[in-house]
C-alpha positions as semicolon CSV with decimal commas, in nm:
position;residue;x (nm);y (nm);z (nm)
1;M;4,321;2,575;7,686
2;P;4,163;2,840;7,916
3;Q;4,398;3,114;8,031
4;L;4,386;3,298;8,365
5;G;4,401;3,675;8,360
6;T;4,427;3,935;8,631
7;E;4,162;3,995;8,896
8;G;4,003;3,652;8,843
9;S;3,939;3,683;8,470
10;V;3,951;3,372;8,250
11;F;4,008;3,360;7,873
12;L;3,952;3,097;7,605
13;V;4,143;3,201;7,294
14;F;4,090;3,066;6,941
15;E;4,403;3,133;6,738
16;K;4,213;3,073;6,415
17;A;3,838;3,028;6,450
18;M;3,685;2,755;6,235
19;A;3,322;2,678;6,154
20;R;3,339;2,373;6,381
21;D;3,425;2,602;6,676
22;A;3,076;2,753;6,676
23;G;2,850;2,646;6,960
24;K;2,760;2,709;7,325
25;Y;3,049;2,726;7,573
26;T;3,019;2,694;7,951
27;L;3,278;2,799;8,208
28;V;3,257;2,612;8,541
29;A;3,431;2,750;8,852
30;A;3,429;2,525;9,158
31;N;3,579;2,501;9,507
32;E;3,489;2,328;9,832
33;E;3,206;2,576;9,887
34;G;3,031;2,496;9,556
35;E;3,042;2,588;9,190
36;A;2,931;2,859;8,949
37;R;2,862;2,844;8,580
38;S;2,857;3,097;8,298
39;T;2,741;3,011;7,946
40;A;2,771;3,207;7,619
41;P;2,728;3,125;7,250
42;V;3,009;3,156;6,995
43;V;2,914;3,237;6,637
44;V;3,178;3,197;6,365
45;N;3,095;3,418;6,071
46;Q;3,162;3,263;5,732
47;P;3,158;3,401;5,378
48;P;2,924;3,229;5,131
49;N;3,040;2,906;4,970
50;F;2,882;2,655;4,731
51;P;2,980;2,302;4,843
52;V;2,731;2,171;4,586
53;P;2,746;2,381;4,264
54;L;2,499;2,395;3,978
55;E;2,525;2,117;3,718
56;P;2,458;2,148;3,342
57;V;2,108;2,050;3,228
58;S;2,019;1,915;2,885
59;G;1,641;1,946;2,868
60;V;1,363;1,868;2,624
61;E;1,124;2,124;2,488
62;G;0,788;2,095;2,662
63;L;0,922;1,898;2,961
64;P;1,029;2,028;3,305
65;A;1,387;2,095;3,414
66;Q;1,544;2,176;3,750
67;L;1,859;2,357;3,861
68;Q;1,981;2,287;4,215
69;C;2,277;2,382;4,433
70;Q;2,361;2,424;4,801
71;V;2,511;2,727;4,975
72;T;2,664;2,778;5,318
73;G;2,754;3,093;5,509
74;V;2,701;3,277;5,840
75;P;2,493;3,482;5,856
76;T;2,261;3,318;5,603
77;P;2,349;3,458;5,259
78;T;2,110;3,655;5,041
79;I;2,043;3,468;4,716
80;T;1,985;3,613;4,370
81;W;1,939;3,424;4,042
82;L;2,034;3,553;3,698
83;K;1,989;3,429;3,342
84;D;2,247;3,551;3,092
85;D;2,351;3,815;3,351
86;K;1,996;3,953;3,373
87;P;1,726;3,911;3,641
88;L;1,504;3,605;3,601
89;P;1,164;3,646;3,431
90;S;0,886;3,714;3,682
91;S;0,729;3,377;3,591
92;L;1,016;3,188;3,759
93;H;1,017;3,146;4,137
94;P;1,333;3,001;4,298
95;T;1,299;2,819;4,631
96;S;1,532;2,793;4,930
97;L;1,545;2,524;5,201
98;P;1,681;2,557;5,557
99;D;1,982;2,337;5,474
100;G;2,091;2,588;5,209
101;T;1,956;2,399;4,907
102;Q;1,856;2,638;4,628
103;S;1,626;2,523;4,348
104;L;1,491;2,669;4,027
105;V;1,222;2,469;3,844
106;L;1,115;2,539;3,485
107;D;0,781;2,365;3,430
108;K;0,784;2,348;3,048
109;L;1,104;2,424;2,863
110;T;1,098;2,643;2,555
111;P;1,391;2,733;2,326
112;Q;1,393;3,075;2,497
113;D;1,484;2,906;2,828
114;A;1,825;2,802;2,696
115;G;2,113;3,004;2,839
116;V;2,351;3,048;3,130
117;Y;2,197;3,057;3,477
118;S;2,383;3,175;3,787
119;C;2,304;3,159;4,158
120;N;2,472;3,437;4,354
121;A;2,512;3,446;4,733
122;S;2,623;3,738;4,953
123;N;2,650;3,827;5,319
124;P;2,854;4,090;5,507
125;H;3,163;3,870;5,485
126;G;3,180;3,801;5,113
127;T;3,016;3,681;4,793
128;A;3,015;3,360;4,589
129;S;2,845;3,235;4,276
130;T;2,790;2,922;4,072
131;D;2,668;2,906;3,714
132;T;2,575;2,652;3,449
133;A;2,396;2,618;3,118
134;I;2,056;2,486;3,019
135;S;2,030;2,351;2,666
136;V;1,697;2,271;2,503
137;S;1,702;1,982;2,256
138;N;1,466;1,945;1,960
139;V;1,498;1,739;1,641
140;S;1,271;1,792;1,338
141;V;1,230;1,537;1,058
142;Q;1,000;1,505;0,757
143;E;0,751;1,218;0,772
144;G;0,888;0,913;0,591
145;K;1,251;1,016;0,648
146;P;1,490;0,850;0,897
147;F;1,631;1,008;1,210
148;R;1,900;0,898;1,452
149;L;1,954;0,984;1,820
150;E;2,300;0,918;1,962
151;T;2,477;0,986;2,291
152;T;2,817;0,909;2,441
153;V;2,824;0,720;2,770
154;A;3,078;0,611;3,032
155;G;3,067;0,395;3,342
156;N;3,224;0,096;3,510
157;P;3,069;-0,154;3,516
158;R;2,922;-0,102;3,171
159;P;2,574;0,052;3,212
160;Q;2,259;-0,094;3,059
161;P;2,073;0,153;2,830
162;S;1,696;0,172;2,780
163;W;1,498;0,400;2,550
164;F;1,162;0,564;2,626
165;L;0,918;0,775;2,426
166;D;0,693;0,995;2,642
167;D;0,782;0,767;2,938
168;Q;0,681;0,450;2,748
169;P;0,945;0,187;2,661
170;V;1,069;0,184;2,301
171;H;1,119;-0,171;2,172
172;P;1,348;-0,266;1,880
173;S;1,179;-0,362;1,555
174;R;1,249;-0,378;1,184
175;N;1,188;-0,002;1,175
176;I;1,355;0,094;1,506
177;I;1,721;-0,001;1,547
178;Q;1,889;0,027;1,887
179;A;2,266;-0,009;1,923
180;F;2,537;0,013;2,190
181;N;2,883;0,007;2,030
182;D;3,195;0,105;2,226
183;N;3,076;0,411;2,420
184;K;2,801;0,516;2,177
185;V;2,431;0,446;2,244
186;S;2,198;0,512;1,951
187;L;1,839;0,476;1,838
188;E;1,751;0,499;1,468
189;V;1,405;0,517;1,313
190;L;1,425;0,419;0,947
191;N;1,081;0,539;0,834
192;S;0,932;0,804;1,061
193;N;0,565;0,887;1,107
194;P;0,376;1,115;1,350
195;Q;0,362;0,834;1,609
196;H;0,740;0,863;1,642
197;A;0,714;1,226;1,759
198;G;0,755;1,316;2,127
199;G;1,004;1,325;2,410
200;Y;1,276;1,059;2,391
201;E;1,481;0,957;2,693
202;C;1,784;0,731;2,715
203;R;1,830;0,587;3,064
204;L;2,148;0,424;3,188
205;V;2,137;0,180;3,480
206;S;2,428;0,019;3,664
207;P;2,502;-0,099;4,019
208;E;2,678;0,235;4,075
209;G;2,377;0,454;3,987
210;D;2,149;0,583;3,713
211;A;2,169;0,860;3,452
212;S;1,948;0,989;3,173
213;T;1,942;1,232;2,882
214;R;1,646;1,358;2,678
215;C;1,557;1,500;2,340
216;R;1,233;1,599;2,168
217;V;1,157;1,483;1,813
218;T;0,907;1,659;1,588
219;V;0,782;1,471;1,281
220;L;0,654;1,706;1,013
221;P;0,354;1,534;0,846
222;L;0,321;1,503;0,473
223;M;0,052;1,728;0,327
224;P;-0,114;1,719;-0,016
225;P;-0,070;2,031;-0,228
226;E;-0,328;2,305;-0,193
227;F;-0,374;2,663;-0,303
228;I;-0,342;2,914;-0,025
229;Q;-0,493;3,176;-0,255
230;A;-0,698;3,109;-0,564
231;L;-0,614;3,260;-0,902
232;A;-0,759;3,609;-0,940
233;D;-0,984;3,708;-1,228
234;M;-0,747;3,910;-1,448
235;E;-1,013;4,033;-1,695
236;E;-1,058;4,366;-1,519
237;F;-0,691;4,449;-1,579
238;F;-0,743;4,433;-1,959
239;N;-1,060;4,641;-1,979
């Protein structure tokens, strides 16, 4: 409530200012002769905070990946990104939106991109940070050999899994076995060939939402034997 002071002064006291108290306040003084108004803004400074932190990312070599979080704070915090406690490579360019959303996009993952990423925020009233890991998946198999992809899932109601290879549906066959037992979803190729190489994705769909995980498979082709270097003429060594 407003408080009256001496000599016509009026006070509005906030015992403990909160973020919701920020805004424009107007004092109205009125009597039978009219009224007067005085308006002033109130800014509530806040230290940085991450209401939406970074989440772990399991990516596939050669495919894009994105890290995203949201920061709050008044005044607007200064943002810095680190990878394994070091500045980001110059090839990476984080973005920031007016609502505080911070994003880092990696166009084509490589094994070197794996590591711990952190988003750090600071302003005159404090600092905050959020960090997570990017893992880069890759499976190598010799042509003609089997390979198996397996993941653990959860959800209620029970989600429906689907498999994709380079964004194309993978259908069960005598050579490709798909299974969903207990909480394990798997795909097994019994006899691999180069057509089985690429980026695999397992998608889960339920009325409560969707989820996906990815992995890249490399099939090493069979090669006939060949000589990298021909036998040398050894006669000169005996003359």
